[in-house]
Tab-separated table of C-alpha atoms and ligand atoms in Angstrom:
chain	number	residue	atom	x	y	z
A	680	MET	CA	10.837	24.551	-32.851
A	681	ASP	CA	13.072	27.505	-32.011
A	682	GLY	CA	13.448	26.622	-28.331
A	683	SER	CA	12.023	29.941	-27.209
A	684	ILE	CA	10.128	29.759	-23.948
A	685	ILE	CA	7.387	31.612	-22.202
A	686	PRO	CA	8.571	33.052	-18.896
A	687	PRO	CA	6.805	31.137	-16.125
A	688	GLU	CA	4.445	32.959	-13.860
A	689	THR	CA	5.902	33.756	-10.481
A	690	GLY	CA	4.179	33.940	-7.152
A	691	SER	CA	1.483	31.481	-8.186
A	692	GLY	CA	0.575	28.364	-6.239
A	693	CYS	CA	-0.663	27.810	-2.707
A	694	HIS	CA	2.409	29.393	-1.172
A	695	GLY	CA	2.227	32.516	-3.305
A	696	GLY	CA	4.143	34.588	-0.769
A	697	ARG	CA	7.277	32.519	-1.222
A	698	GLU	CA	9.789	35.287	-0.567
A	699	THR	CA	7.912	36.238	2.612
A	700	MET	CA	7.954	32.608	3.765
A	701	ILE	CA	11.674	32.295	3.030
A	702	GLU	CA	12.384	35.506	4.906
A	703	ALA	CA	10.327	34.296	7.866
A	704	ALA	CA	12.055	30.899	7.859
A	705	ARG	CA	15.483	32.541	7.832
A	706	ALA	CA	14.505	34.905	10.646
A	707	ALA	CA	13.280	31.877	12.598
A	708	GLY	CA	16.674	30.138	12.368
A	709	LYS	CA	16.125	27.881	9.341
A	710	SER	CA	18.897	29.378	7.188
A	711	GLU	CA	21.036	26.247	7.217
A	712	SER	CA	18.131	24.021	6.202
A	713	LEU	CA	17.068	26.485	3.482
A	714	ASP	CA	20.588	26.902	2.099
A	715	ARG	CA	20.890	23.136	1.758
A	716	MET	CA	17.558	22.947	-0.072
A	717	MET	CA	18.490	25.788	-2.438
A	718	LYS	CA	21.758	24.003	-3.252
A	719	ASP	CA	20.293	20.512	-3.623
A	720	TYR	CA	17.214	21.599	-5.542
A	721	PRO	CA	18.304	24.591	-7.596
A	722	ARG	CA	15.637	26.827	-8.960
A	723	GLY	CA	14.694	28.314	-12.225
A	724	PRO	CA	13.560	29.065	-14.713
A	725	HIS	CA	10.490	27.458	-13.167
A	726	ASP	CA	10.503	26.832	-9.454
A	727	GLN	CA	6.918	26.770	-8.280
A	728	PRO	CA	5.075	23.483	-7.937
A	729	GLN	CA	2.380	23.262	-10.590
A	730	SER	CA	1.290	19.838	-9.493
A	731	MET	CA	0.599	18.385	-6.079
A	732	CYS	CA	2.123	19.691	-2.853
A	733	PRO	CA	5.840	18.768	-2.952
A	734	ALA	CA	5.716	17.266	0.541
A	735	PHE	CA	3.714	14.389	-0.894
A	736	GLY	CA	6.961	12.907	-2.209
A	737	ALA	CA	8.481	12.662	1.274
A	738	LEU	CA	5.199	11.453	2.770
A	739	ARG	CA	4.956	8.711	0.170
A	740	VAL	CA	8.507	7.503	0.798
A	741	GLY	CA	7.777	7.255	4.539
A	742	LEU	CA	4.427	5.554	4.047
A	743	ARG	CA	5.875	2.915	1.743
A	744	MET	CA	8.464	1.864	4.267
A	745	ARG	CA	7.847	-0.991	6.688
A	746	ARG	CA	7.684	-0.240	10.413
A	747	THR	CA	7.874	3.487	9.764
A	748	ALA	CA	5.481	6.040	11.260
A	749	THR	CA	5.058	9.344	9.459
A	750	ILE	CA	3.810	12.463	11.244
A	751	LEU	CA	2.955	15.717	9.482
A	752	SER	CA	3.253	19.117	11.045
A	753	GLY	CA	1.461	21.761	8.994
A	754	SER	CA	-1.763	23.621	8.290
A	755	ALA	CA	-4.886	21.452	8.432
A	756	CYS	CA	-5.767	22.173	4.794
A	757	CYS	CA	-2.323	21.021	3.626
A	758	VAL	CA	-2.555	17.886	5.754
A	759	TYR	CA	-6.045	17.158	4.452
A	760	GLY	CA	-4.806	17.342	0.858
A	761	LEU	CA	-1.724	15.250	1.583
A	762	THR	CA	-3.562	12.489	3.432
A	763	PHE	CA	-6.265	12.440	0.757
A	764	THR	CA	-3.640	12.023	-1.959
A	765	SER	CA	-1.727	9.384	-0.016
A	766	HIS	CA	-4.855	7.265	0.406
A	767	PHE	CA	-5.830	7.870	-3.207
A	768	TYR	CA	-2.490	6.233	-4.051
A	769	GLY	CA	-3.272	3.305	-1.751
A	770	ALA	CA	-1.165	4.150	1.302
A	771	LYS	CA	-3.253	1.931	3.642
A	772	ARG	CA	-1.302	3.465	6.499
A	773	THR	CA	-2.129	5.996	9.196
A	774	VAL	CA	-0.705	9.458	8.669
A	775	GLY	CA	0.070	11.143	11.990
A	776	TYR	CA	-0.804	14.796	12.440
A	777	VAL	CA	0.067	17.323	15.119
A	778	PRO	CA	-2.367	20.233	14.735
A	779	PHE	CA	-1.583	23.791	15.769
A	780	ASN	CA	-3.160	27.201	16.060
A	781	SER	CA	-1.615	30.666	16.071
A	782	GLU	CA	-1.089	30.540	19.793
A	783	THR	CA	0.660	27.142	19.975
A	784	LEU	CA	2.761	28.159	16.984
A	785	VAL	CA	3.826	31.520	18.355
A	786	ARG	CA	4.458	30.294	21.912
A	787	GLY	CA	6.541	27.330	20.781
A	788	GLN	CA	3.983	24.854	22.122
A	789	LEU	CA	3.796	23.176	18.693
A	790	TYR	CA	7.347	21.872	19.093
A	791	GLU	CA	6.426	20.464	22.518
A	792	ASP	CA	3.308	18.849	21.012
A	793	ILE	CA	5.375	17.273	18.244
A	794	ARG	CA	7.900	16.038	20.777
A	795	ASN	CA	5.138	14.453	22.859
A	796	ALA	CA	3.631	12.839	19.750
A	797	VAL	CA	7.025	11.404	18.828
A	798	TYR	CA	7.503	9.941	22.327
A	799	GLU	CA	4.009	8.446	22.204
A	800	THR	CA	4.587	6.930	18.764
A	801	ALA	CA	8.157	5.644	19.160
A	802	LYS	CA	7.377	2.131	20.402
A	803	PRO	CA	10.044	-0.386	19.346
A	804	ALA	CA	7.449	-3.147	19.088
A	805	ASP	CA	5.718	-1.167	16.323
A	806	TYR	CA	8.341	0.915	14.600
A	807	ASP	CA	11.985	1.134	13.507
A	808	THR	CA	11.613	4.789	12.622
A	809	VAL	CA	9.401	7.817	13.211
A	810	VAL	CA	9.531	10.483	10.506
A	811	VAL	CA	8.285	14.014	11.207
A	812	ILE	CA	7.742	16.333	8.248
A	813	ASN	CA	7.530	20.117	8.683
A	814	LEU	CA	5.303	21.635	5.982
A	815	CYS	CA	5.346	25.288	4.910
A	816	VAL	CA	4.044	27.152	7.978
A	817	PRO	CA	6.020	25.271	10.677
A	818	THR	CA	9.182	25.571	8.544
A	819	ALA	CA	8.639	29.305	8.073
A	820	SER	CA	8.015	29.573	11.813
A	821	GLY	CA	11.269	27.797	12.631
A	822	VAL	CA	9.849	24.733	14.398
A	823	PRO	CA	13.189	23.060	15.239
A	824	LEU	CA	12.772	19.388	14.328
A	825	ASP	CA	16.557	18.996	14.508
A	826	ARG	CA	16.228	19.299	18.302
A	827	LEU	CA	14.094	16.170	18.555
A	828	PRO	CA	15.912	13.230	20.160
A	829	LYS	CA	17.746	11.151	17.540
A	830	VAL	CA	16.560	7.892	19.047
A	831	ILE	CA	13.921	6.837	21.586
A	832	ASP	CA	14.041	3.268	22.932
A	833	GLY	CA	15.915	2.192	19.802
A	834	VAL	CA	13.414	3.860	17.445
A	835	ARG	CA	15.122	6.308	15.106
A	836	ILE	CA	13.625	9.806	14.897
A	837	ILE	CA	14.045	11.744	11.659
A	838	GLY	CA	12.742	15.307	11.378
A	839	ILE	CA	12.832	17.050	7.990
A	840	ASP	CA	11.680	20.368	6.561
A	841	VAL	CA	9.849	19.957	3.244
A	842	PRO	CA	8.293	23.342	2.474
A	843	GLY	CA	6.908	24.146	-0.959
A	844	PHE	CA	9.012	27.326	-0.945
A	845	GLY	CA	12.231	25.314	-0.629
A	846	VAL	CA	11.601	22.039	-2.465
A	847	PRO	CA	10.210	22.648	-5.951
A	848	THR	CA	8.730	19.232	-6.872
A	849	HIS	CA	7.318	16.205	-5.110
A	850	ALA	CA	9.970	14.154	-6.922
A	851	GLU	CA	12.723	16.038	-5.108
A	852	ALA	CA	10.853	15.782	-1.801
A	853	LYS	CA	11.320	12.004	-2.061
A	854	ASP	CA	15.042	12.690	-2.038
A	855	VAL	CA	14.786	14.867	1.079
A	856	LEU	CA	13.572	11.905	3.129
A	857	ALA	CA	15.548	9.213	1.286
A	858	GLY	CA	18.716	11.281	1.751
A	859	ALA	CA	18.018	11.914	5.455
A	860	MET	CA	17.467	8.185	6.008
A	861	LEU	CA	20.603	7.206	4.096
A	862	ARG	CA	22.614	9.661	6.147
A	863	TYR	CA	21.286	8.227	9.409
A	864	ALA	CA	21.940	4.664	8.223
A	865	ARG	CA	25.434	5.542	6.982
A	866	LEU	CA	26.399	7.036	10.344
A	867	GLU	CA	25.017	3.935	12.094
A	868	ALA	CA	27.012	1.631	9.802
A	869	GLU	CA	30.149	3.673	10.374
A	870	ALA	CA	29.660	3.463	14.150
A	871	GLY	CA	29.381	-0.324	14.381
A	872	PRO	CA	27.719	-3.539	13.174
A	873	VAL	CA	24.231	-3.226	11.678
A	874	LEU	CA	21.517	-5.669	10.558
A	875	ARG	CA	21.923	-7.556	7.296
A	876	PRO	CA	19.287	-6.814	4.654
A	877	ARG	CA	16.584	-9.489	4.579
A	878	THR	CA	17.641	-10.668	1.121
A	879	GLN	CA	21.398	-10.569	0.938
A	880	VAL	CA	23.067	-11.590	-2.335
A	881	GLU	CA	26.645	-12.774	-2.416
A	882	LEU	CA	27.563	-10.909	-5.618
A	883	PRO	CA	28.668	-7.252	-5.626
A	884	THR	CA	25.567	-5.116	-6.097
A	885	VAL	CA	24.309	-2.102	-8.001
A	886	THR	CA	21.998	0.216	-6.046
A	887	LEU	CA	19.364	1.734	-8.296
A	888	ILE	CA	18.157	5.155	-7.178
A	889	GLY	CA	14.586	6.085	-8.106
A	890	GLU	CA	11.074	4.656	-7.860
A	891	LEU	CA	10.966	2.175	-10.721
A	892	PHE	CA	8.300	0.018	-12.321
A	893	PRO	CA	8.534	-3.288	-10.367
A	894	VAL	CA	9.673	-5.362	-13.366
A	895	ASP	CA	12.596	-3.050	-14.110
A	896	PRO	CA	14.940	-4.002	-11.231
A	897	VAL	CA	14.406	-7.670	-12.192
A	898	GLY	CA	15.253	-6.915	-15.831
A	899	VAL	CA	18.298	-4.894	-14.799
A	900	GLY	CA	19.390	-7.835	-12.624
A	901	ALA	CA	19.359	-10.056	-15.713
A	902	LEU	CA	21.444	-7.502	-17.654
A	903	LEU	CA	24.015	-7.413	-14.849
A	904	ALA	CA	24.292	-11.177	-14.327
A	905	PRO	CA	26.932	-11.822	-17.051
A	906	MET	CA	29.118	-9.222	-15.302
A	907	GLU	CA	28.679	-11.122	-12.015
A	908	LEU	CA	26.852	-8.190	-10.487
A	909	ALA	CA	23.377	-8.133	-8.927
A	910	VAL	CA	20.747	-5.522	-8.151
A	911	GLY	CA	20.825	-4.541	-4.465
A	912	PRO	CA	18.100	-2.885	-2.368
A	913	GLN	CA	16.752	0.236	-4.045
A	914	VAL	CA	16.574	3.822	-2.838
A	915	PRO	CA	13.954	4.886	-1.724
A	916	SER	CA	13.993	1.695	0.344
A	917	ARG	CA	11.145	-0.426	1.687
A	918	GLU	CA	12.698	-1.299	5.023
A	919	TRP	CA	15.272	0.317	7.291
A	920	ARG	CA	17.803	-2.536	7.062
A	921	ASP	CA	17.677	-2.232	3.235
A	922	LEU	CA	19.375	1.138	3.610
A	923	TYR	CA	22.532	-0.623	4.843
A	924	GLY	CA	22.355	-2.957	1.835
A	925	ALA	CA	21.864	0.001	-0.500
A	926	LEU	CA	24.937	1.718	0.962
A	927	ASP	CA	26.961	-1.490	0.760
A	928	CYS	CA	26.995	-1.594	-3.051
A	929	ALA	CA	29.769	-1.725	-5.619
A	930	VAL	CA	28.266	1.062	-7.700
A	931	VAL	CA	25.238	3.356	-7.663
A	932	GLY	CA	22.958	3.701	-10.681
A	933	ALA	CA	21.396	7.185	-10.443
A	934	VAL	CA	18.567	6.168	-12.744
A	935	HIS	CA	16.484	9.100	-11.535
A	936	PRO	CA	19.106	11.820	-11.621
A	937	PHE	CA	17.607	14.339	-9.196
A	938	TYR	CA	18.288	12.431	-5.930
A	939	THR	CA	21.013	14.872	-4.953
A	940	ALA	CA	20.999	14.286	-1.169
A	941	SER	CA	20.878	10.491	-1.579
A	942	ILE	CA	23.759	10.557	-4.053
A	943	ARG	CA	25.740	12.747	-1.642
A	944	GLU	CA	25.397	10.041	1.015
A	945	MET	CA	26.479	7.360	-1.432
A	946	VAL	CA	29.531	9.414	-2.378
A	947	ALA	CA	30.297	9.933	1.327
A	948	ALA	CA	30.165	6.140	1.685
A	949	GLY	CA	32.787	5.926	-1.085
A	950	ARG	CA	30.528	4.532	-3.812
A	951	PRO	CA	31.005	5.433	-7.485
A	952	VAL	CA	27.889	6.826	-9.191
A	953	VAL	CA	26.771	6.252	-12.796
A	954	GLY	CA	24.010	8.290	-14.471
A	955	SER	CA	21.413	7.333	-17.128
A	956	GLY	CA	19.928	3.843	-17.448
A	957	PRO	CA	19.813	0.795	-19.745
A	958	VAL	CA	17.285	2.135	-22.284
A	959	GLY	CA	17.267	0.970	-25.891
A	960	VAL	CA	20.355	-0.362	-27.636
A	961	GLU	CA	22.627	2.658	-27.306
A	962	GLY	CA	21.544	3.479	-23.751
A	963	THR	CA	22.044	-0.104	-22.582
A	964	ASP	CA	25.392	-0.349	-24.343
A	965	ALA	CA	26.701	2.826	-22.693
A	966	TRP	CA	25.215	1.998	-19.274
A	967	LEU	CA	26.673	-1.515	-19.137
A	968	SER	CA	30.106	-0.102	-20.037
A	969	ALA	CA	29.872	2.615	-17.366
A	970	ILE	CA	28.586	0.283	-14.635
A	971	GLY	CA	31.089	-2.445	-15.493
A	972	LYS	CA	33.963	0.006	-15.470
A	973	ALA	CA	32.885	1.602	-12.169
A	974	ALA	CA	32.579	-1.857	-10.583
A	975	ASN	CA	35.987	-2.996	-11.944
A	976	VAL	CA	34.448	-5.714	-14.110
A	977	SER	CA	36.749	-7.129	-16.772
A	978	ALA	CA	36.196	-6.023	-20.372
A	979	ASP	CA	35.313	-9.536	-21.547
A	980	LYS	CA	32.491	-9.828	-19.019
A	981	ILE	CA	31.124	-6.433	-20.033
A	982	GLU	CA	31.219	-7.559	-23.662
A	983	ALA	CA	29.511	-10.833	-22.698
A	984	ALA	CA	26.616	-8.894	-21.148
A	985	LYS	CA	26.311	-6.735	-24.247
A	986	ALA	CA	26.524	-9.726	-26.595
A	987	LYS	CA	23.731	-11.413	-24.686
A	988	PHE	CA	21.283	-8.511	-24.534
A	989	LEU	CA	21.957	-5.864	-27.185
A	990	PRO	CA	20.849	-8.054	-30.156
A	991	ALA	CA	17.690	-8.975	-28.246
A	992	ILE	CA	16.879	-5.311	-27.528
A	993	LYS	CA	17.582	-4.430	-31.150
A	994	ALA	CA	15.224	-7.161	-32.353
A	995	VAL	CA	12.421	-6.011	-30.016
A	996	ILE	CA	12.797	-2.398	-31.162
A	997	ALA	CA	12.806	-3.468	-34.824
A	998	ALA	CA	9.612	-5.441	-34.249
A	999	ASN	CA	7.935	-2.495	-32.483
A	1000	PRO	CA	8.767	0.625	-34.501
A	1001	ILE	CA	7.257	3.987	-33.588
A	1002	ASN	CA	6.430	6.333	-36.397
A	1003	ALA	CA	5.183	9.519	-34.779
A	1004	ARG	CA	6.188	12.958	-33.602
A	1005	ILE	CA	5.960	13.004	-29.810
A	1006	THR	CA	6.508	15.629	-27.113
A	1007	VAL	CA	7.464	14.358	-23.668
A	1008	SER	CA	6.720	16.301	-20.460
A	1009	GLY	CA	6.591	15.151	-16.862
A	1010	TYR	CA	7.674	15.576	-13.274
A	1011	GLU	CA	8.903	12.049	-12.535
A	1012	GLY	CA	12.545	12.559	-13.505
A	1013	SER	CA	12.556	9.729	-16.065
A	1014	GLU	CA	11.449	11.931	-18.984
A	1015	LEU	CA	14.839	11.945	-20.707
A	1016	LEU	CA	15.104	8.150	-20.543
A	1017	VAL	CA	11.608	7.745	-22.000
A	1018	ALA	CA	12.445	10.184	-24.800
A	1019	ARG	CA	15.598	8.193	-25.626
A	1020	LEU	CA	13.630	4.997	-25.877
A	1021	LEU	CA	11.027	6.602	-28.137
A	1022	MET	CA	13.705	8.041	-30.388
A	1023	GLU	CA	15.524	4.734	-30.707
A	1024	ALA	CA	12.246	3.178	-31.771
A	1025	GLY	CA	11.985	5.706	-34.595
A	1026	ALA	CA	9.905	8.506	-33.039
A	1027	GLU	CA	10.689	12.155	-33.658
A	1028	VAL	CA	10.953	13.839	-30.238
A	1029	PRO	CA	11.483	17.588	-30.686
A	1030	TYR	CA	10.793	18.556	-27.051
A	1031	VAL	CA	11.459	16.982	-23.657
A	1032	GLY	CA	10.358	18.908	-20.561
A	1033	SER	CA	11.093	17.816	-17.016
A	1034	ALA	CA	9.993	19.637	-13.860
A	1035	CYS	CA	13.174	18.291	-12.257
A	1036	PRO	CA	16.450	20.232	-12.297
A	1037	LYS	CA	19.529	19.657	-14.395
A	1038	THR	CA	22.119	17.523	-12.640
A	1039	GLU	CA	25.327	15.904	-13.831
A	1040	TRP	CA	23.649	12.482	-13.689
A	1041	SER	CA	21.290	13.273	-16.550
A	1042	ASN	CA	24.052	14.704	-18.763
A	1043	PRO	CA	24.530	11.523	-20.846
A	1044	ASP	CA	20.824	11.492	-21.732
A	1045	ARG	CA	20.632	15.232	-22.361
A	1046	GLU	CA	23.676	15.141	-24.633
A	1047	TRP	CA	22.306	12.133	-26.532
A	1048	LEU	CA	18.924	13.818	-27.049
A	1049	GLU	CA	20.330	17.214	-27.990
A	1050	ALA	CA	22.683	15.615	-30.511
A	1051	ARG	CA	19.545	14.291	-32.229
A	1052	GLY	CA	17.760	17.633	-32.309
A	1053	ALA	CA	15.590	17.478	-29.179
A	1054	HIS	CA	15.142	20.577	-27.020
A	1055	VAL	CA	15.594	19.519	-23.383
A	1056	GLN	CA	13.933	21.848	-20.898
A	1057	TYR	CA	14.737	21.324	-17.227
A	1058	ARG	CA	12.463	22.882	-14.599
A	1059	ALA	CA	9.887	23.059	-17.370
A	1060	SER	CA	6.712	24.898	-16.457
A	1061	LEU	CA	3.286	23.879	-17.684
A	1062	GLU	CA	3.318	27.004	-19.864
A	1063	GLN	CA	6.548	25.902	-21.521
A	1064	ASP	CA	5.253	22.365	-22.080
A	1065	VAL	CA	2.031	23.688	-23.617
A	1066	ALA	CA	3.885	26.219	-25.778
A	1067	ALA	CA	6.168	23.469	-27.089
A	1068	MET	CA	3.182	21.274	-27.865
A	1069	LYS	CA	1.456	24.097	-29.765
A	1070	ASP	CA	4.668	24.847	-31.574
A	1071	VAL	CA	5.571	21.368	-32.827
A	1072	LYS	CA	2.002	20.006	-33.195
A	1073	PRO	CA	2.897	16.436	-32.224
A	1074	ASP	CA	1.016	13.275	-33.167
A	1075	LEU	CA	1.079	12.437	-29.466
A	1076	ALA	CA	1.807	14.447	-26.311
A	1077	LEU	CA	2.983	12.670	-23.173
A	1078	GLY	CA	2.507	14.799	-20.106
A	1079	THR	CA	0.906	15.774	-16.852
A	1080	THR	CA	-2.868	16.046	-16.304
A	1081	PRO	CA	-3.226	19.737	-17.266
A	1082	LEU	CA	-1.069	19.258	-20.362
A	1083	VAL	CA	-3.138	16.263	-21.449
A	1084	GLN	CA	-6.326	18.312	-20.947
A	1085	GLU	CA	-4.920	21.100	-23.086
A	1086	ALA	CA	-3.826	18.617	-25.764
A	1087	LYS	CA	-7.236	16.987	-25.908
A	1088	SER	CA	-8.967	20.354	-26.181
A	1089	MET	CA	-6.787	20.950	-29.252
A	1090	GLY	CA	-7.567	17.549	-30.737
A	1091	ILE	CA	-4.034	16.218	-30.089
A	1092	PRO	CA	-3.901	12.639	-28.764
A	1093	ALA	CA	-2.241	12.644	-25.354
A	1094	LEU	CA	-1.207	10.233	-22.629
A	1095	TYR	CA	-0.676	10.739	-18.914
A	1096	PHE	CA	2.990	10.281	-18.134
A	1097	THR	CA	2.482	9.071	-14.564
A	1098	ASN	CA	-0.373	6.629	-15.126
A	1099	MET	CA	0.505	5.292	-18.555
A	1100	VAL	CA	4.212	5.750	-19.207
A	1101	SER	CA	5.620	5.191	-15.710
A	1102	ALA	CA	3.403	2.120	-15.349
A	1103	ARG	CA	5.428	0.192	-17.913
A	1104	PRO	CA	8.920	-1.311	-18.030
A	1105	LEU	CA	11.575	0.976	-19.430
A	1106	PHE	CA	14.810	-1.004	-19.325
A	1107	GLY	CA	16.389	-3.824	-21.309
A	1108	PRO	CA	14.407	-6.028	-23.706
A	1109	ALA	CA	11.179	-5.684	-21.624
A	1110	GLY	CA	11.255	-1.892	-21.964
A	1111	ALA	CA	12.265	-1.833	-25.629
A	1112	GLY	CA	8.827	-2.737	-26.959
A	1113	SER	CA	6.658	-1.380	-24.168
A	1114	MET	CA	5.727	1.962	-25.739
A	1115	ALA	CA	4.964	1.053	-29.356
A	1116	ALA	CA	1.479	-0.365	-28.789
A	1117	ILE	CA	0.106	2.541	-26.744
A	1118	VAL	CA	1.655	5.107	-29.065
A	1119	ALA	CA	0.034	3.382	-32.064
A	1120	ALA	CA	-3.335	3.071	-30.301
A	1121	GLN	CA	-3.356	6.740	-29.330
A	1122	THR	CA	-2.110	8.231	-32.586
A	1123	LYS	CA	-4.718	6.238	-34.485
A	1124	GLY	CA	-7.339	8.153	-32.501
A	1125	ARG	CA	-6.311	11.546	-33.886
A	1126	GLU	CA	-9.153	11.747	-36.366
A	1127	ARG	CA	-11.643	10.856	-33.602
A	1128	PHE	CA	-10.192	13.620	-31.400
A	1129	GLY	CA	-10.663	16.056	-34.281
A	1130	ARG	CA	-14.343	15.032	-34.559
A	1131	MET	CA	-14.809	15.455	-30.814
A	1132	VAL	CA	-13.288	18.938	-30.858
A	1133	SER	CA	-15.652	20.069	-33.611
A	1134	PHE	CA	-18.617	18.345	-31.891
A	1135	PHE	CA	-17.957	20.133	-28.592
A	1136	GLU	CA	-16.889	23.415	-30.202
A	1137	GLY	CA	-17.737	26.308	-27.850
A	1138	VAL	CA	-19.073	24.075	-25.068
A	1139	GLY	CA	-17.849	24.940	-21.580
A	1140	LYS	CA	-16.493	28.327	-22.618
A	1141	GLY	CA	-17.740	31.828	-21.802
A	1142	GLU	CA	-21.533	31.886	-21.527
A	1143	THR	CA	-21.729	28.134	-22.071
A	1144	ALA	CA	-19.681	27.323	-18.957
A	1145	GLY	CA	-21.563	25.791	-16.025
A	1146	TYR	CA	-24.942	24.135	-16.312
A	1147	GLY	CA	-28.556	24.869	-15.546
A	1148	TRP	CA	-28.943	27.695	-18.115
A	1149	LYS	CA	-30.874	27.287	-21.312
A	1150	ASP	CA	-30.416	30.866	-22.473
A	1151	VAL	CA	-27.646	33.395	-22.112
A	1152	PRO	CA	-27.813	34.466	-18.434
A	1153	LYS	CA	-28.963	38.066	-18.013
A	1154	ASP	CA	-27.335	40.489	-15.583
A	1155	PRO	CA	-29.702	41.637	-12.804
A	1156	PRO	CA	-31.129	45.082	-13.699
A	1157	GLY	CA	-28.773	47.885	-12.721
A	1158	SER	CA	-25.977	45.556	-11.636
A	1159	LYS	CA	-23.411	46.855	-14.133
A	1160	GLU	CA	-23.933	50.415	-12.967
A	1161	ARG	CA	-23.767	49.333	-9.317
A	1162	TYR	CA	-20.454	47.477	-9.830
A	1163	ARG	CA	-19.026	50.397	-11.797
A	1164	LYS	CA	-19.778	52.754	-8.907
A	1165	GLN	CA	-18.329	50.300	-6.392
A	1166	ARG	CA	-15.125	49.982	-8.438
A	1167	GLU	CA	-14.769	53.726	-8.728
A	1168	ALA	CA	-15.335	54.228	-5.000
A	1169	LYS	CA	-12.739	51.572	-4.204
A	1170	ALA	CA	-10.192	53.120	-6.591
A	1171	LYS	CA	-10.809	56.538	-5.069
A	1172	ALA	CA	-10.404	55.210	-1.522
A	1173	SER	CA	-7.141	53.447	-2.301
A	1174	SER	CA	-5.669	56.455	-4.127
A	1175	ALA	CA	-6.517	58.591	-1.085
A	1176	VAL	CA	-4.382	56.412	1.232
A	1177	GLY	CA	-1.323	58.326	2.399
A	1178	THR	CA	-2.448	61.732	1.094
B	2205	SF4	S1	2.606	22.442	2.637
B	2205	SF4	FE1	3.046	24.315	1.482
B	2205	SF4	S2	3.170	23.658	-0.670
B	2205	SF4	FE2	2.137	22.020	0.484
B	2205	SF4	S3	-0.076	22.442	0.306
B	2205	SF4	FE3	0.652	23.419	2.199
B	2205	SF4	S4	1.162	25.558	1.622
B	2205	SF4	FE4	1.061	24.320	-0.278
């Protein structure tokens, strides 16, 4: 492929008036918050969410944490969608909501209502933390969550702005809350003694940043053992005291490279940060060297770890070769790592699109992929992902729901990145063979997809869309003429404005 891209559409999405919202937020005193977002989550070429509401990322991080209450402040329709999605993903937790109307918003009553809700919720017997999330409208209206008390009866209060016009993806919204929590925990730890994490290991630890498949931290722990290192609590964390353990590491593994605010807190705590992850033979080799070096591990221990695991990974890859051309697209932030693994297994990967931005922590993966001919597109839009797929005609497309739909309509086998790829181990020997079977199963189905496309040819398009019609629907008599006259009258009226 030539790497050319289709310019993404602007102004689309549920917050189509983005510039207006930004202007309003600035006028309402949110400039500092917005400037931080623009710096942490840089835009372009694509910067509009084309998936779920970004705030879902922050909501999910809060809901997955023990003894943490999460309260949303936003329009009812946004809150409906967010709570629906959170329960769809098995939250099993109440989502708090402070409703508003134009009057309570304009008069500043909404802030008072939020404050009251926080006081009512902050019971130390129930919670360690109460998180309040400002969605688009309250952020644009300047609802000042930073004025909430920092602590009530020992319960920490964290207020964050997560508007769709400031945080491009739900992946990055996870970082907004994870970073805010790490900052709070870091300041607590700097001020005096704090609780030990529930499971404290005696070895120096590596903090992995990113939501990983549950087997992966265990596998990474095994890789680190010969270097006398262990995996510490992850970020995003599952319990407040884990944040102290995460901060108290020897080195940070920025496995998901877009956690800019979280990494900033780790750097402020004096921790070295290493990008990429232990994928395949070459990825694991480089990662073990970088982690070992950052943690001051002796060269012989680093070599011992490599000698123990690299031959095993090599053997698994050799036993599970992938012979296919694959495009990789997603919004999880692990797309580059997945592409590396596929390539090491023998796949041709001409295109990798990630909705996440470019950061220095994904440079090792980007450089590795580009050196092998892959086009890496950060902030990839759906249009770019689809164009790449049409261009390279892969045997298999990995991607988001709309991309998979498009692929299937073209007869290209496709797999959902979130449900199928992220639900498998990626690292070490366990990850090395995890993709071969599903790739083989899907690519074998190509001929079947072709038959389905020809079978359904024309169905669901134009006059055949919808159901209940046996014949081509007929326009009501005279309707075309009526609409023509209406259009003309409207055009005339609008051209007369201002004359
Ligand atoms: S909070 Fe903003 S981005 Fe999310 S659904 Fe509402 S308007 Fe859209």
